[in-house]
CSV table of C-alpha atoms in Angstrom, one decimal:
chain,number,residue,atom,x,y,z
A,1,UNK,CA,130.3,47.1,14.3
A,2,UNK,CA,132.1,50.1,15.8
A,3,UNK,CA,131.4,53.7,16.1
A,4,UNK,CA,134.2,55.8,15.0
A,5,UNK,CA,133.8,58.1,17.7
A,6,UNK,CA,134.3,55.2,20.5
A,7,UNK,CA,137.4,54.2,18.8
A,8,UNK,CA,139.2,57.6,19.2
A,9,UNK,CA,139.4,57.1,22.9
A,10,UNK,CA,140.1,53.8,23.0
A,11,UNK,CA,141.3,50.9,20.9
A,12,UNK,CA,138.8,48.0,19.1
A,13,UNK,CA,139.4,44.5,19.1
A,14,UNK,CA,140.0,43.1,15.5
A,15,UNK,CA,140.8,39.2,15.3
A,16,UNK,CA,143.2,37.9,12.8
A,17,UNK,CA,143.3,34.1,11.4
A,18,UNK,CA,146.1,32.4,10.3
A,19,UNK,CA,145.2,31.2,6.8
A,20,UNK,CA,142.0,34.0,6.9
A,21,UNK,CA,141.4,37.7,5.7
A,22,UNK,CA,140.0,40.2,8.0
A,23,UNK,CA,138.1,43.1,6.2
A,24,UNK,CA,137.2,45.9,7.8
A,25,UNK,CA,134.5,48.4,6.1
A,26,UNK,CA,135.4,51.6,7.0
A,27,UNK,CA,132.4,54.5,6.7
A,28,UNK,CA,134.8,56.8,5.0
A,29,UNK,CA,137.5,56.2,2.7
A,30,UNK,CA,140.6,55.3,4.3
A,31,UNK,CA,143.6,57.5,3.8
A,32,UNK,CA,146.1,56.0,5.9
A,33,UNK,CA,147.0,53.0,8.1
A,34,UNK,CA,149.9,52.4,10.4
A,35,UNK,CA,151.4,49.8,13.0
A,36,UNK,CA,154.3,49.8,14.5
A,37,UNK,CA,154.8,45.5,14.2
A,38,UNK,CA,153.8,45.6,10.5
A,39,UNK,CA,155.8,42.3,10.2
A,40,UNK,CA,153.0,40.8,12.3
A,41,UNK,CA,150.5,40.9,9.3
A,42,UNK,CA,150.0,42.0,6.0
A,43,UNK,CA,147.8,44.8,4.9
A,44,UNK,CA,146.5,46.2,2.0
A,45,UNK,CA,144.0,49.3,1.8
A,46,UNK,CA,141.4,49.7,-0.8
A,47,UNK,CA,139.3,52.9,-0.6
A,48,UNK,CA,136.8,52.1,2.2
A,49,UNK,CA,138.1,48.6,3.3
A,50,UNK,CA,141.4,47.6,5.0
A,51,UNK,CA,142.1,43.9,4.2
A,52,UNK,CA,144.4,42.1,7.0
A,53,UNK,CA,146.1,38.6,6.8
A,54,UNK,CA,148.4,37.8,10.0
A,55,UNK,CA,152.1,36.6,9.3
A,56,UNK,CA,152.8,34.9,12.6
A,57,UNK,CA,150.7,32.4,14.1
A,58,UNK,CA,150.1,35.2,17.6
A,59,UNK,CA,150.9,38.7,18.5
A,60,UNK,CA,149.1,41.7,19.0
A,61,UNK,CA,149.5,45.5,17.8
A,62,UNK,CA,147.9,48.6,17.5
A,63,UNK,CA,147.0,49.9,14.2
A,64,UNK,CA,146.0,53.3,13.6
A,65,UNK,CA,143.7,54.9,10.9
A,66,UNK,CA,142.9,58.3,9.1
A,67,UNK,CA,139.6,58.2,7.0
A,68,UNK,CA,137.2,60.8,6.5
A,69,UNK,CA,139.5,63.2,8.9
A,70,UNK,CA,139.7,61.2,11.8
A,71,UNK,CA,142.1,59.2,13.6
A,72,UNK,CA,141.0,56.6,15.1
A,73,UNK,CA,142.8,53.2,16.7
A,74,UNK,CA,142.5,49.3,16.3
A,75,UNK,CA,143.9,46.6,18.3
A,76,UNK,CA,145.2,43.5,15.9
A,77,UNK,CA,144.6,40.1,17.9
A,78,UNK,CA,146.2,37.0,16.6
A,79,UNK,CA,144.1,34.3,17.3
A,80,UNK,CA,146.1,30.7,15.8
A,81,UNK,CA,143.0,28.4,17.4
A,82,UNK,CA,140.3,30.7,15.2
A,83,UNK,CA,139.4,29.2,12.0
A,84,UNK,CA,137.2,31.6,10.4
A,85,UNK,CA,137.4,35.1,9.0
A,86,UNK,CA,136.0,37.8,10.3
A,87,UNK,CA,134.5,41.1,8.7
A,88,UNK,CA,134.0,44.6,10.6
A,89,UNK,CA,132.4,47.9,10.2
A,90,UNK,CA,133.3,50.9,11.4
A,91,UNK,CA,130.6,53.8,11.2
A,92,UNK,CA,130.7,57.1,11.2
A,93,UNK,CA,127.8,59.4,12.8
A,94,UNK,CA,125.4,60.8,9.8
A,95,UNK,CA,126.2,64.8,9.7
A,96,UNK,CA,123.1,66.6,10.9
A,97,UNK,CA,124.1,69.7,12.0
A,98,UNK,CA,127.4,70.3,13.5
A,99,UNK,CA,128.5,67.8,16.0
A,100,UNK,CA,130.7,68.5,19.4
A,101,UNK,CA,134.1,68.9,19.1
A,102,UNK,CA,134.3,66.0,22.0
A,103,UNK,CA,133.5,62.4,21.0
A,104,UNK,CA,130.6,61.2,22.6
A,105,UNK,CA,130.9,57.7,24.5
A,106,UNK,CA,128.3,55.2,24.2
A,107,UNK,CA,127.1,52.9,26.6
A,108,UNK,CA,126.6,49.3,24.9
A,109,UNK,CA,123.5,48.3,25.8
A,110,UNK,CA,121.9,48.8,29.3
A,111,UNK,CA,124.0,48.2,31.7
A,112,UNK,CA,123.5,46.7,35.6
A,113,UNK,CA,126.4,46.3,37.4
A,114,UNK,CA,127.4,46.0,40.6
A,115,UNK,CA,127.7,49.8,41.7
A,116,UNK,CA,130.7,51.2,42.9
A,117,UNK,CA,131.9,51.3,46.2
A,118,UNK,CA,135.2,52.2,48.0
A,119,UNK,CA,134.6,49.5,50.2
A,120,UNK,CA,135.1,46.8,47.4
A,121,UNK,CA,138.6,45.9,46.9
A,122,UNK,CA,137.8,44.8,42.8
A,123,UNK,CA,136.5,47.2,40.6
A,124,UNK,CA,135.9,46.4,37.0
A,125,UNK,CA,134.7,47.9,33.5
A,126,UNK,CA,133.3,45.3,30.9
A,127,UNK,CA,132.5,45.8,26.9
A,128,UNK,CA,130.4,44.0,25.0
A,129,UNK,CA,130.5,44.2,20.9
A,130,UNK,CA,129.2,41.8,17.9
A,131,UNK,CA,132.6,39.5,16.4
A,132,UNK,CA,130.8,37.8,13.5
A,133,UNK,CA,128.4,35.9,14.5
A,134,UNK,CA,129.9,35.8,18.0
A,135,UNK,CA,130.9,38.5,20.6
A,136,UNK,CA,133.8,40.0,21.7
A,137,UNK,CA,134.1,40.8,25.6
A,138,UNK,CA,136.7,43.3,26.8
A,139,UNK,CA,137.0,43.9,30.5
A,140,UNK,CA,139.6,45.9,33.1
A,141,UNK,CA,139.9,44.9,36.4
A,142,UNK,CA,141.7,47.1,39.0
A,143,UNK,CA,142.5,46.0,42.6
A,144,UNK,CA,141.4,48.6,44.8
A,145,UNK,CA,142.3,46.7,48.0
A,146,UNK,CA,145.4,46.3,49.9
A,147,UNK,CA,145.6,43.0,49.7
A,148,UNK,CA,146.1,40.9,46.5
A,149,UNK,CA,143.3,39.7,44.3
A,150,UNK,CA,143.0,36.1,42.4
A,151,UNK,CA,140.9,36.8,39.5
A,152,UNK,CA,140.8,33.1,37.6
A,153,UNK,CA,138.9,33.2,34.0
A,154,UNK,CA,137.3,29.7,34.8
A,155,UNK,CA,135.5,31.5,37.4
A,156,UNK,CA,133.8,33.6,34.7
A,157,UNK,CA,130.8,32.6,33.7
A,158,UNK,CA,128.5,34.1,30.5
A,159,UNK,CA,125.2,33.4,30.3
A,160,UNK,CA,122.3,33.9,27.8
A,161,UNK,CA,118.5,32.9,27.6
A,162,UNK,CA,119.8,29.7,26.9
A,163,UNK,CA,121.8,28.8,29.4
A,164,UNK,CA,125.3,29.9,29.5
A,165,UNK,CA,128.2,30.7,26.4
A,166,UNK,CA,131.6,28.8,25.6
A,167,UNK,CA,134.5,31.4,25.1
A,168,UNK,CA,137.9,31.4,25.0
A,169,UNK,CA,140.3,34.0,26.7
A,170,UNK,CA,142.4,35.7,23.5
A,171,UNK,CA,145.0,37.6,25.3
A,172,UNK,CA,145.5,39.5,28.9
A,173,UNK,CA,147.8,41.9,30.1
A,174,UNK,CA,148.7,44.8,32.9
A,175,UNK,CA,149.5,42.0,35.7
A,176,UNK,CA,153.1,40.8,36.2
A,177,UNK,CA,151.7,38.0,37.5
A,178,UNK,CA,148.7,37.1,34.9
A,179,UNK,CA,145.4,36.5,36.8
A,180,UNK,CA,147.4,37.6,40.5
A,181,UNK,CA,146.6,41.4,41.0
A,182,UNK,CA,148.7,43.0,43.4
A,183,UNK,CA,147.2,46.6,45.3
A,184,UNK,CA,146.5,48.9,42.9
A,185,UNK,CA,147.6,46.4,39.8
A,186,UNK,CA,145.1,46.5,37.3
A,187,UNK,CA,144.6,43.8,34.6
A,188,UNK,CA,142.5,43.7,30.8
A,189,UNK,CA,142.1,41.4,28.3
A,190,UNK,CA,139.4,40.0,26.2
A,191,UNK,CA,137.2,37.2,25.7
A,192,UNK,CA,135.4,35.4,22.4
A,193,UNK,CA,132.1,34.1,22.3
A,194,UNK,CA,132.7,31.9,19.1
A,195,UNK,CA,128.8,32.0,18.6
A,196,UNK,CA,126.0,33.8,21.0
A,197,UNK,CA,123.7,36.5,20.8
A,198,UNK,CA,122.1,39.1,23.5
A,199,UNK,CA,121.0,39.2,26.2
A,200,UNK,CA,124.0,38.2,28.3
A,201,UNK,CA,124.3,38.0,31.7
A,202,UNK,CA,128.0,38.6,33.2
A,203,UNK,CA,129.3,37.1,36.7
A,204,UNK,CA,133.3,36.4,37.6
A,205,UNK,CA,134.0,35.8,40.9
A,206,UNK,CA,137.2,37.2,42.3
A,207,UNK,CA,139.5,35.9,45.4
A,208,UNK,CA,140.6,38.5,47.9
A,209,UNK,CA,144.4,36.4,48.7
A,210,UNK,CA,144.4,35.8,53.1
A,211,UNK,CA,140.9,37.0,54.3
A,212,UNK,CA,139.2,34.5,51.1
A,213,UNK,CA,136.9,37.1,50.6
A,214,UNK,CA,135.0,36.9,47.2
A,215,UNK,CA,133.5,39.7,45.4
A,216,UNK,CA,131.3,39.1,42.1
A,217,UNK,CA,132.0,41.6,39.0
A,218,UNK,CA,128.6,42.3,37.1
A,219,UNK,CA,126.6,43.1,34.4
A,220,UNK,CA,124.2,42.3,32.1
A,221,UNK,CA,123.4,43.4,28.4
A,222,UNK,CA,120.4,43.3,27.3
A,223,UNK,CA,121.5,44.1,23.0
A,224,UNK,CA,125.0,44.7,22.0
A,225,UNK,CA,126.2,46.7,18.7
């Protein structure tokens, strides 16, 4: 689930399956929808619910949304090695009064991370949000250093109360080098959890290239939306 006023700052992930429908239940009826790679999928738009079924077997596009008078943005994810459908909700804050002009950012969950420093050369923001009956982890990672910075996803590691999850990386970009960030090169992406639920413990270990320095990226959730 999404909040509507999260996703007019910045883009959620919605996965497509070859074969599969995606639905997502908008709050407000929706009044118009529009992608610049509409051959990537088709669409179809019945008062609250946008219906999606991808063309191509991978590809990713923004898709943006008017409902209820507000524009808000989705990112389409191709993912050929899911074989399930998935459903979303996007919700819209109940009027009580009248409500900032500004849209208010939410925290997901509490959050413990390692705190920031000028001194570290990685720095990194992680999201965590409900896919199903999985979760959906976005994440950028900057390189703050002057050197550059190995950041490998098998060195990420996900754990619950049960030891840790199996994910799968669905798609990264910023890097020209995927995974190799150069000084000031930033990278994001996102990860699936196929199946999981909260809390969830975060750790990925990043390689300073020359001095072999690590640093470890953190944070924990402790419920996700």
């Amino acid at each position: 689930m999404y909040d509507v006023r999260d996703l007019m700052t910045r883009p959620g992930i919605v996965v497509l399956t070859p074969g599969f429908l995606t639905v997502v239940d908008v709050d407000e009826q929706v009044e118009q929808a529009i992608s610049a790679r509409s051959d990537l999928f088709e669409m179809r738009v019945l008062g609250n619910s946008i219906y999606l079924r991808p063309t191509k077997r991978a590809g990713t596009t923004d898709l943006v949304v008017t409902a209820g008078g507000r524009v808000f943005m989705l990112r389409l994810v191709t993912d050929e090695k899911s074989f399930t459908t998935y459903r979303y909700r996007v919700r819209y804050p109940r009027q009580e009064g009248v409500e900032p002009v500004v849209p208010e950012r939410k925290e997901v969950g509490k959050k413990e991370s390692t705190p920031p420093s000028s001194s570290l050369p990685v720095q990194g923001e992680f999201t965590l949000t409900k896919a199903g009956d999985g979760l959906l982890l976005e994440y950028r990672v900057i390189n703050t250093g002057k050197d550059p910075v190995v950041l490998d996803p098998a060195r990420l590691v996900l754990r619950g109360k049960d030891g840790p999850f199996s994910f799968r990386l669905l798609w990264r970009e910023g890097a020209a080098v995927p995974g190799r960030l150069l000084p000031r090169e930033s990278e994001r992406g996102a990860f699936l959890v196929e199946r999981g639920t909260p809390p969830v413990d975060l750790k990925w270990t990043a390689t300073v290239v020359g001095s072999g320095r690590e640093v470890v990226l953190s944070q924990t959730w402790g419920e996700v939306r």
